[in-house]
Amino acid sequence: MSEVINICLIGTGRAGMIHGKNFARRVENAKLIALCDPSKESLELAQKEVDCEYIYTDYQEALKNKKIDAVVIVTPTVYHKEIAIAAAKAKKHILCEKPLAINETECIEMIRVAEENQVKLQVGFMRRFDASFQEAKKVVESGVIGDVVLVKSLTHGPSEPKPWMFDISKSNGPIGEVNSHDLDTLRWLTGSEVSSIYAIGGNYRSPEVKADFPDYYDTVAMNLRFSDGKIGQIDGAQYVQYGYDARTEILGTRGSILVGDQGKHNIIVATSDQKLTQPTMHSWMYLFREAYVTEDQAFVDCILKDTKPLCTGNDGLMAVRLVNAGLTSLLENRIVEVEN
Ligand SMILES: NC(=O)c1ccc[n+]([C@@H]2O[C@H](COP(=O)([O-])OP(=O)(O)OC[C@H]3O[C@@H](n4cnc5c(N)ncnc54)[C@H](O)[C@@H]3O)[C@@H](O)[C@H]2O)c1
C-alpha cells in the first residue's frame, strides 16, 4: 500500500460532507478520490465542494475501483451493513458513521467480515476524539474526582428529522441517531458496561407524522445501571431548533467534571477542597468540527501504522446493543436487562 490512503466517500449528505471536506483538505496522508451517492442532486452539491476523480451512483461500482483503499460510509444507518460487508470483501478499510448498524446481528456480521478480510473497521463516535472529552477522560483516570458514581449525558439536535428517521424500524429513532453518542460516552468514560436500562419518551414536535409513524418519538429520557453499580442518565431530543447541545457531567465520590457547551469547548473540574478549575489551554473556538478531523486522521493513521482503531467495531456493537435495549424499554415500558 502506498503512503497515501485513497478514500471513497459513500453518502454525500449532511455528515458525509464533513468527512469529505476533511479528507480533501485537512487529513494528512489521505486523498479523497471518489464520491458515491445514488442522489444526483447530492452528488452535484458535493462536487461543488470537493474535486474528485471518480463519481459513482452505485457503491458496488465504486468498490470495483482498485485505486480506492478505504471507504467512509455515511449513508442512512439502514444501509451501513450491506455496504460495509461489500467493502470488506473488496478489501477496503472502513470508517463507518455511528450507529454502526440497526441491530446487533448486523454489527456482529460486519465485525466478522472485516476481520476475515483483514481490513480496519472504525466507528464514527467522534466525541472520543474531541479535545474536551479526551481531557475529561484523563481527569477521570487521574482519580482527582474519586470513583465515578454517576454520568449524565444529553444530546439535543436542532434539525428536523430526515424522512428516513421517522420509521424507527429503519433508524431506531433518537436513541440510535442521537443518543448512541451518549451511550458510547458513558461506556468510554466509566470503562464499565451497562446492565439495565429504562427509557420513556414521546413525540412532542412532529405531531403531523403520528398517524403514519405512531412509534416515532423525538424526545427520550433513560436511566441506566452499570454492572459494577455505577449509574447513568441520558436524555435525547431531535428538532429542538434552539441549537446543537451536547453536555456530559461526571459525578465522582470526591468531585465532578462538566463537559459543557461544545461551542466553547470548556471543561470545569470541581474537587473536594472546594476548588473549581478551568483549564486555560483550550481555544473557545473549538467545535466538534476538529473532533471529526482528528477522528478521520486517526482512521488513516491506523491503516498506515497497522494498529487497532481507537473506536472499534466492538464499540459500535456495544452501543447498538444499548440502543436496541433502550428502544425495547421505551416501546414495552419496562426495565430491560442487558447481557454482557
Ligand atoms: N457522527 C455524527 O455526529 C453524525 C451526525 C449526523 C449523522 N450521522 C450519521 O451519518 C449517517 C448519515 O446521516 P446524514 O444526516 O448525513 O443523512 P443524510 O440523509 O443527510 O445523507 C445520507 C446520504 O446518503 C445517501 N445514500 C442513501 N443510500 C445510499 C447508498 N446506498 N449508497 C450511497 N449513498 C446513499 C443519500 O442520498 C444521502 O445523500 C447516519 O448513519 C447518521 O446517524 C452521524
Tab-separated table of C-alpha atoms and ligand atoms in Angstrom:
chain	number	residue	atom	x	y	z
A	1	MET	CA	0.000	0.000	0.000
A	2	SER	CA	1.223	3.491	-0.826
A	3	GLU	CA	1.848	6.121	1.857
A	4	VAL	CA	-1.332	7.928	0.784
A	5	ILE	CA	-4.695	6.345	1.514
A	6	ASN	CA	-7.171	6.891	-1.319
A	7	ILE	CA	-10.643	7.449	0.059
A	8	CYS	CA	-14.120	6.987	-1.380
A	9	LEU	CA	-16.941	8.800	0.413
A	10	ILE	CA	-20.152	6.750	0.275
A	11	GLY	CA	-23.073	9.031	1.146
A	12	THR	CA	-22.527	12.711	0.379
A	13	GLY	CA	-25.248	14.159	2.631
A	14	ARG	CA	-25.030	16.249	5.780
A	15	ALA	CA	-22.493	14.264	7.797
A	16	GLY	CA	-20.839	12.845	4.679
A	17	MET	CA	-19.542	16.184	3.531
A	18	ILE	CA	-17.939	16.899	6.913
A	19	HIS	CA	-15.738	13.861	6.290
A	20	GLY	CA	-15.495	14.642	2.558
A	21	LYS	CA	-14.063	18.092	3.169
A	22	ASN	CA	-11.728	16.792	5.873
A	23	PHE	CA	-10.265	14.097	3.633
A	24	ALA	CA	-9.989	16.554	0.748
A	25	ARG	CA	-8.265	19.294	2.777
A	26	ARG	CA	-7.263	18.512	6.327
A	27	VAL	CA	-6.229	14.886	6.747
A	28	GLU	CA	-2.584	14.048	6.148
A	29	ASN	CA	-1.559	11.069	4.022
A	30	ALA	CA	-5.057	10.785	2.565
A	31	LYS	CA	-6.693	11.765	-0.695
A	32	LEU	CA	-10.400	11.899	-1.418
A	33	ILE	CA	-10.560	10.398	-4.908
A	34	ALA	CA	-14.174	9.217	-5.196
A	35	LEU	CA	-17.707	10.214	-4.277
A	36	CYS	CA	-20.668	7.856	-4.294
A	37	ASP	CA	-24.346	8.631	-3.776
A	38	PRO	CA	-27.477	7.450	-5.615
A	39	SER	CA	-28.816	11.014	-5.414
A	40	LYS	CA	-27.527	13.044	-8.367
A	41	GLU	CA	-28.576	16.211	-6.578
A	42	SER	CA	-26.483	15.319	-3.535
A	43	LEU	CA	-23.524	14.409	-5.776
A	44	GLU	CA	-23.757	17.693	-7.673
A	45	LEU	CA	-23.707	19.678	-4.434
A	46	ALA	CA	-20.762	17.610	-3.191
A	47	GLN	CA	-18.790	18.182	-6.388
A	48	LYS	CA	-19.086	21.917	-5.851
A	49	GLU	CA	-17.295	21.459	-2.520
A	50	VAL	CA	-14.634	18.882	-3.384
A	51	ASP	CA	-12.853	17.874	-6.542
A	52	CYS	CA	-12.829	14.103	-7.159
A	53	GLU	CA	-11.589	11.944	-9.999
A	54	TYR	CA	-14.315	9.297	-9.688
A	55	ILE	CA	-18.060	9.776	-9.267
A	56	TYR	CA	-20.445	6.864	-8.674
A	57	THR	CA	-24.155	6.441	-8.104
A	58	ASP	CA	-23.778	2.759	-7.130
A	59	TYR	CA	-21.434	1.706	-4.326
A	60	GLN	CA	-20.900	-1.720	-5.939
A	61	GLU	CA	-19.282	0.041	-8.920
A	62	ALA	CA	-17.144	2.171	-6.616
A	63	LEU	CA	-15.866	-0.909	-4.815
A	64	LYS	CA	-14.504	-2.308	-8.103
A	65	ASN	CA	-12.072	0.616	-8.314
A	66	LYS	CA	-8.681	-0.828	-7.294
A	67	LYS	CA	-7.269	2.638	-6.564
A	68	ILE	CA	-9.641	3.029	-3.597
A	69	ASP	CA	-8.004	1.870	-0.338
A	70	ALA	CA	-10.726	2.859	2.104
A	71	VAL	CA	-14.363	3.905	2.262
A	72	VAL	CA	-16.185	6.251	4.597
A	73	ILE	CA	-19.791	5.114	4.970
A	74	VAL	CA	-22.150	7.979	5.745
A	75	THR	CA	-25.451	6.718	4.360
A	76	PRO	CA	-28.674	6.330	6.328
A	77	THR	CA	-27.925	3.761	9.041
A	78	VAL	CA	-30.084	1.060	7.483
A	79	TYR	CA	-27.572	0.710	4.596
A	80	HIS	CA	-24.397	0.584	6.716
A	81	LYS	CA	-24.318	-3.199	6.975
A	82	GLU	CA	-24.652	-4.146	3.299
A	83	ILE	CA	-22.152	-1.500	2.198
A	84	ALA	CA	-19.616	-2.326	4.921
A	85	ILE	CA	-19.737	-6.031	4.158
A	86	ALA	CA	-19.312	-5.456	0.423
A	87	ALA	CA	-16.444	-3.024	1.141
A	88	ALA	CA	-14.663	-5.507	3.427
A	89	LYS	CA	-14.987	-8.237	0.802
A	90	ALA	CA	-13.469	-5.806	-1.727
A	91	LYS	CA	-10.570	-5.344	0.782
A	92	LYS	CA	-11.352	-1.695	1.503
A	93	HIS	CA	-10.769	-0.341	5.018
A	94	ILE	CA	-13.916	1.098	6.588
A	95	LEU	CA	-14.784	4.164	8.607
A	96	CYS	CA	-18.493	3.773	9.322
A	97	GLU	CA	-20.607	6.535	10.834
A	98	LYS	CA	-22.485	5.819	14.038
A	99	PRO	CA	-24.629	3.956	14.860
A	100	LEU	CA	-22.728	1.025	13.350
A	101	ALA	CA	-25.958	-0.659	12.224
A	102	ILE	CA	-29.575	-1.221	13.146
A	103	ASN	CA	-29.144	-4.288	15.339
A	104	GLU	CA	-26.525	-6.492	16.983
A	105	THR	CA	-26.750	-9.281	14.402
A	106	GLU	CA	-25.776	-6.831	11.675
A	107	CYS	CA	-22.885	-5.465	13.746
A	108	ILE	CA	-21.546	-8.937	14.514
A	109	GLU	CA	-21.553	-9.823	10.819
A	110	MET	CA	-19.803	-6.560	9.902
A	111	ILE	CA	-17.093	-7.181	12.504
A	112	ARG	CA	-16.632	-10.801	11.389
A	113	VAL	CA	-16.334	-9.977	7.683
A	114	ALA	CA	-13.930	-7.096	8.367
A	115	GLU	CA	-11.737	-9.419	10.452
A	116	GLU	CA	-11.849	-12.188	7.846
A	117	ASN	CA	-10.731	-9.759	5.150
A	118	GLN	CA	-8.161	-8.078	7.421
A	119	VAL	CA	-9.490	-4.575	6.941
A	120	LYS	CA	-9.872	-1.906	9.622
A	121	LEU	CA	-13.353	-1.115	10.876
A	122	GLN	CA	-13.591	2.174	12.775
A	123	VAL	CA	-16.855	3.605	14.107
A	124	GLY	CA	-17.657	7.327	13.988
A	125	PHE	CA	-18.023	8.205	17.657
A	126	MET	CA	-16.178	11.483	17.229
A	127	ARG	CA	-16.634	12.599	20.850
A	128	ARG	CA	-13.831	10.181	21.716
A	129	PHE	CA	-11.597	12.404	19.556
A	130	ASP	CA	-12.854	15.711	20.949
A	131	ALA	CA	-10.291	17.651	22.998
A	132	SER	CA	-12.672	18.378	25.918
A	133	PHE	CA	-13.999	14.822	26.162
A	134	GLN	CA	-10.446	13.461	25.980
A	135	GLU	CA	-9.389	15.779	28.744
A	136	ALA	CA	-12.385	14.795	30.876
A	137	LYS	CA	-11.370	11.157	30.481
A	138	LYS	CA	-7.829	11.975	31.576
A	139	VAL	CA	-9.180	13.764	34.678
A	140	VAL	CA	-11.363	10.728	35.493
A	141	GLU	CA	-8.325	8.476	35.141
A	142	SER	CA	-6.209	10.768	37.322
A	143	GLY	CA	-8.541	9.957	40.248
A	144	VAL	CA	-8.963	13.622	41.232
A	145	ILE	CA	-12.763	13.292	41.442
A	146	GLY	CA	-12.549	9.921	43.234
A	147	ASP	CA	-14.509	6.945	41.918
A	148	VAL	CA	-17.090	7.648	39.240
A	149	VAL	CA	-20.621	7.259	40.607
A	150	LEU	CA	-22.978	8.855	38.066
A	151	VAL	CA	-22.579	10.006	34.462
A	152	LYS	CA	-25.250	12.201	32.893
A	153	SER	CA	-25.163	12.946	29.206
A	154	LEU	CA	-27.510	14.686	26.839
A	155	THR	CA	-27.677	15.365	23.140
A	156	HIS	CA	-30.239	17.657	21.546
A	157	GLY	CA	-30.167	18.029	17.766
A	158	PRO	CA	-31.565	21.173	16.153
A	159	SER	CA	-32.775	19.991	12.764
A	160	GLU	CA	-35.992	18.496	11.539
A	161	PRO	CA	-35.507	14.721	11.307
A	162	LYS	CA	-34.713	13.365	7.852
A	163	PRO	CA	-37.730	11.451	6.460
A	164	TRP	CA	-35.901	8.100	6.941
A	165	MET	CA	-35.580	8.778	10.664
A	166	PHE	CA	-39.344	8.721	11.343
A	167	ASP	CA	-39.533	4.980	10.646
A	168	ILE	CA	-37.906	3.661	13.789
A	169	SER	CA	-37.557	0.176	12.276
A	170	LYS	CA	-35.045	1.842	9.912
A	171	SER	CA	-33.424	4.329	12.283
A	172	ASN	CA	-34.187	3.242	15.887
A	173	GLY	CA	-35.183	6.907	16.339
A	174	PRO	CA	-33.206	9.359	18.503
A	175	ILE	CA	-31.843	6.635	20.816
A	176	GLY	CA	-29.880	5.398	17.773
A	177	GLU	CA	-29.437	8.565	15.752
A	178	VAL	CA	-28.699	10.940	18.619
A	179	ASN	CA	-28.056	9.068	21.879
A	180	SER	CA	-25.767	6.348	20.525
A	181	HIS	CA	-23.114	9.053	21.121
A	182	ASP	CA	-24.092	9.358	24.797
A	183	LEU	CA	-24.291	5.588	25.249
A	184	ASP	CA	-20.769	5.291	23.879
A	185	THR	CA	-19.583	8.213	26.026
A	186	LEU	CA	-20.902	6.526	29.183
A	187	ARG	CA	-19.132	3.237	28.359
A	188	TRP	CA	-15.931	5.033	27.402
A	189	LEU	CA	-15.761	7.374	30.407
A	190	THR	CA	-16.669	4.743	33.005
A	191	GLY	CA	-14.851	1.792	31.441
A	192	SER	CA	-17.935	-0.194	32.558
A	193	GLU	CA	-20.765	-1.996	30.806
A	194	VAL	CA	-24.450	-1.227	31.242
A	195	SER	CA	-26.527	-3.972	32.862
A	196	SER	CA	-30.030	-2.461	32.684
A	197	ILE	CA	-31.861	0.404	31.058
A	198	TYR	CA	-35.241	2.087	31.392
A	199	ALA	CA	-36.473	4.599	28.807
A	200	ILE	CA	-39.506	6.851	28.470
A	201	GLY	CA	-40.240	9.245	25.643
A	202	GLY	CA	-42.725	10.702	23.209
A	203	ASN	CA	-43.313	12.669	20.024
A	204	TYR	CA	-43.688	16.315	21.019
A	205	ARG	CA	-42.541	18.229	17.939
A	206	SER	CA	-43.767	16.321	14.887
A	207	PRO	CA	-47.483	15.649	15.500
A	208	GLU	CA	-48.086	15.505	11.739
A	209	VAL	CA	-46.245	12.159	11.439
A	210	LYS	CA	-48.107	10.443	14.313
A	211	ALA	CA	-50.644	8.745	12.007
A	212	ASP	CA	-48.006	7.259	9.677
A	213	PHE	CA	-45.315	6.634	12.308
A	214	PRO	CA	-47.094	6.001	15.635
A	215	ASP	CA	-43.909	4.702	17.319
A	216	TYR	CA	-41.780	7.707	16.361
A	217	TYR	CA	-40.551	9.665	19.386
A	218	ASP	CA	-38.482	12.849	19.307
A	219	THR	CA	-37.607	13.035	22.995
A	220	VAL	CA	-36.354	10.338	25.340
A	221	ALA	CA	-35.012	10.042	28.891
A	222	MET	CA	-33.121	6.959	30.051
A	223	ASN	CA	-31.875	5.667	33.408
A	224	LEU	CA	-29.055	3.135	33.273
A	225	ARG	CA	-27.375	0.856	35.798
A	226	PHE	CA	-23.837	-0.447	35.193
A	227	SER	CA	-22.777	-3.971	36.131
A	228	ASP	CA	-20.347	-2.511	38.721
A	229	GLY	CA	-23.099	-0.385	40.302
A	230	LYS	CA	-22.465	2.980	38.623
A	231	ILE	CA	-25.469	4.997	37.447
A	232	GLY	CA	-26.120	6.645	34.082
A	233	GLN	CA	-28.701	9.154	32.879
A	234	ILE	CA	-29.204	10.161	29.274
A	235	ASP	CA	-31.652	12.386	27.527
A	236	GLY	CA	-32.040	12.933	23.843
A	237	ALA	CA	-34.096	15.081	21.538
A	238	GLN	CA	-34.396	15.787	17.845
A	239	TYR	CA	-35.631	19.002	16.243
A	240	VAL	CA	-35.103	21.184	19.309
A	241	GLN	CA	-34.432	24.118	16.971
A	242	TYR	CA	-32.544	26.251	19.527
A	243	GLY	CA	-29.181	24.747	18.573
A	244	TYR	CA	-26.927	21.742	18.974
A	245	ASP	CA	-26.465	20.817	22.589
A	246	ALA	CA	-24.144	18.127	23.945
A	247	ARG	CA	-23.323	18.098	27.654
A	248	THR	CA	-21.852	15.499	29.961
A	249	GLU	CA	-21.469	15.572	33.734
A	250	ILE	CA	-19.387	13.033	35.616
A	251	LEU	CA	-20.029	12.819	39.357
A	252	GLY	CA	-17.378	11.081	41.437
A	253	THR	CA	-17.074	10.300	45.142
A	254	ARG	CA	-14.943	13.444	45.621
A	255	GLY	CA	-15.795	15.831	42.769
A	256	SER	CA	-17.390	16.317	39.405
A	257	ILE	CA	-16.488	17.208	35.843
A	258	LEU	CA	-18.635	19.118	33.393
A	259	VAL	CA	-18.041	18.857	29.690
A	260	GLY	CA	-20.203	21.764	28.743
A	261	ASP	CA	-21.052	23.981	25.874
A	262	GLN	CA	-19.439	22.500	22.824
A	263	GLY	CA	-19.316	25.905	21.191
A	264	LYS	CA	-16.887	26.915	23.884
A	265	HIS	CA	-15.250	23.585	24.445
A	266	ASN	CA	-14.659	24.279	28.053
A	267	ILE	CA	-14.444	21.861	30.976
A	268	ILE	CA	-14.825	22.687	34.659
A	269	VAL	CA	-13.376	20.414	37.352
A	270	ALA	CA	-14.738	20.643	40.932
A	271	THR	CA	-12.778	18.875	43.689
A	272	SER	CA	-13.333	18.030	47.384
A	273	ASP	CA	-11.234	21.011	48.541
A	274	GLN	CA	-13.951	23.212	47.004
A	275	LYS	CA	-11.832	24.387	44.095
A	276	LEU	CA	-13.184	24.971	40.634
A	277	THR	CA	-10.630	24.818	37.881
A	278	GLN	CA	-10.981	25.716	34.254
A	279	PRO	CA	-8.124	24.705	32.004
A	280	THR	CA	-6.866	27.687	30.089
A	281	MET	CA	-5.177	25.937	27.189
A	282	HIS	CA	-8.427	25.369	25.325
A	283	SER	CA	-9.482	27.540	22.468
A	284	TRP	CA	-13.019	28.817	22.930
A	285	MET	CA	-13.482	28.315	19.232
A	286	TYR	CA	-13.184	24.515	19.267
A	287	LEU	CA	-16.182	22.678	17.917
A	288	PHE	CA	-16.807	19.008	17.148
A	289	ARG	CA	-15.541	20.000	13.719
A	290	GLU	CA	-11.999	19.455	14.987
A	291	ALA	CA	-13.001	16.141	16.561
A	292	TYR	CA	-14.085	14.902	13.117
A	293	VAL	CA	-10.709	15.891	11.681
A	294	THR	CA	-8.895	14.058	14.486
A	295	GLU	CA	-11.170	11.057	14.027
A	296	ASP	CA	-10.547	10.997	10.255
A	297	GLN	CA	-6.790	11.369	10.782
A	298	ALA	CA	-6.827	8.523	13.325
A	299	PHE	CA	-8.531	6.304	10.742
A	300	VAL	CA	-5.819	6.953	8.149
A	301	ASP	CA	-3.081	6.545	10.747
A	302	CYS	CA	-4.400	3.179	11.938
A	303	ILE	CA	-4.335	1.911	8.341
A	304	LEU	CA	-0.823	3.184	7.666
A	305	LYS	CA	0.579	2.004	11.012
A	306	ASP	CA	-1.493	-1.184	11.014
A	307	THR	CA	-2.802	-0.525	14.509
A	308	LYS	CA	-6.201	-1.146	16.100
A	309	PRO	CA	-8.707	1.682	15.504
A	310	LEU	CA	-9.302	3.834	18.585
A	311	CYS	CA	-13.032	3.253	18.251
A	312	THR	CA	-13.586	-0.348	17.177
A	313	GLY	CA	-16.350	-2.415	15.635
A	314	ASN	CA	-16.922	-3.871	19.085
A	315	ASP	CA	-17.534	-0.368	20.496
A	316	GLY	CA	-20.073	0.068	17.697
A	317	LEU	CA	-21.689	-3.259	18.588
A	318	MET	CA	-21.924	-2.431	22.307
A	319	ALA	CA	-23.585	0.918	21.586
A	320	VAL	CA	-26.101	-0.738	19.238
A	321	ARG	CA	-26.860	-3.348	21.933
A	322	LEU	CA	-27.777	-0.470	24.257
A	323	VAL	CA	-29.737	1.336	21.530
A	324	ASN	CA	-31.827	-1.802	20.981
A	325	ALA	CA	-32.309	-2.341	24.731
A	326	GLY	CA	-33.325	1.305	25.193
A	327	LEU	CA	-35.824	1.126	22.355
A	328	THR	CA	-37.329	-2.120	23.705
A	329	SER	CA	-37.672	-0.459	27.097
A	330	LEU	CA	-39.376	2.579	25.558
A	331	LEU	CA	-41.797	0.545	23.438
A	332	GLU	CA	-42.620	-2.006	26.155
A	333	ASN	CA	-42.456	0.369	29.137
A	334	ARG	CA	-40.240	-1.877	31.254
A	335	ILE	CA	-36.700	-2.143	32.572
A	336	VAL	CA	-34.602	-4.145	30.119
A	337	GLU	CA	-31.678	-6.208	31.395
A	338	VAL	CA	-28.600	-6.113	29.129
A	339	GLU	CA	-26.400	-9.187	28.768
A	340	ASN	CA	-22.646	-8.641	28.776
B	1	LIG	N1	-21.199	11.459	13.994
B	1	LIG	C1	-22.194	12.318	13.950
B	1	LIG	O1	-22.250	13.231	14.759
B	1	LIG	C2	-23.280	12.205	12.893
B	1	LIG	C3	-24.034	13.328	12.563
B	1	LIG	C4	-25.026	13.187	11.600
B	1	LIG	C5	-25.262	11.957	11.011
B	1	LIG	N2	-24.513	10.872	11.367
B	1	LIG	C6	-24.762	9.553	10.778
B	1	LIG	O2	-24.390	9.611	9.405
B	1	LIG	C7	-25.292	8.833	8.617
B	1	LIG	C8	-25.928	9.728	7.558
B	1	LIG	O3	-26.664	10.747	8.180
B	1	LIG	P1	-26.926	12.159	7.454
B	1	LIG	O4	-27.544	13.014	8.458
B	1	LIG	O5	-25.687	12.610	6.768
B	1	LIG	O6	-28.012	11.706	6.385
B	1	LIG	P2	-28.383	12.427	5.016
B	1	LIG	O7	-29.761	11.954	4.725
B	1	LIG	O8	-28.081	13.899	5.086
B	1	LIG	O9	-27.339	11.821	3.965
B	1	LIG	C9	-27.339	10.491	3.608
B	1	LIG	C10	-26.836	10.396	2.162
B	1	LIG	O10	-26.679	9.027	1.853
B	1	LIG	C11	-27.135	8.831	0.520
B	1	LIG	N3	-27.433	7.424	0.321
B	1	LIG	C12	-28.585	6.749	0.549
B	1	LIG	N4	-28.428	5.462	0.186
B	1	LIG	C13	-27.166	5.319	-0.277
B	1	LIG	C14	-26.437	4.220	-0.815
B	1	LIG	N5	-26.972	3.003	-0.900
B	1	LIG	N6	-25.168	4.443	-1.221
B	1	LIG	C15	-24.618	5.662	-1.123
B	1	LIG	N7	-25.259	6.736	-0.610
B	1	LIG	C16	-26.527	6.561	-0.205
B	1	LIG	C17	-28.338	9.759	0.402
B	1	LIG	O11	-28.671	10.020	-0.941
B	1	LIG	C18	-27.831	10.992	1.146
B	1	LIG	O12	-27.148	11.881	0.273
B	1	LIG	C19	-26.291	8.217	9.599
B	1	LIG	O13	-25.857	6.931	9.953
B	1	LIG	C20	-26.224	9.152	10.791
B	1	LIG	O14	-26.548	8.523	12.010
B	1	LIG	C21	-23.524	10.985	12.289
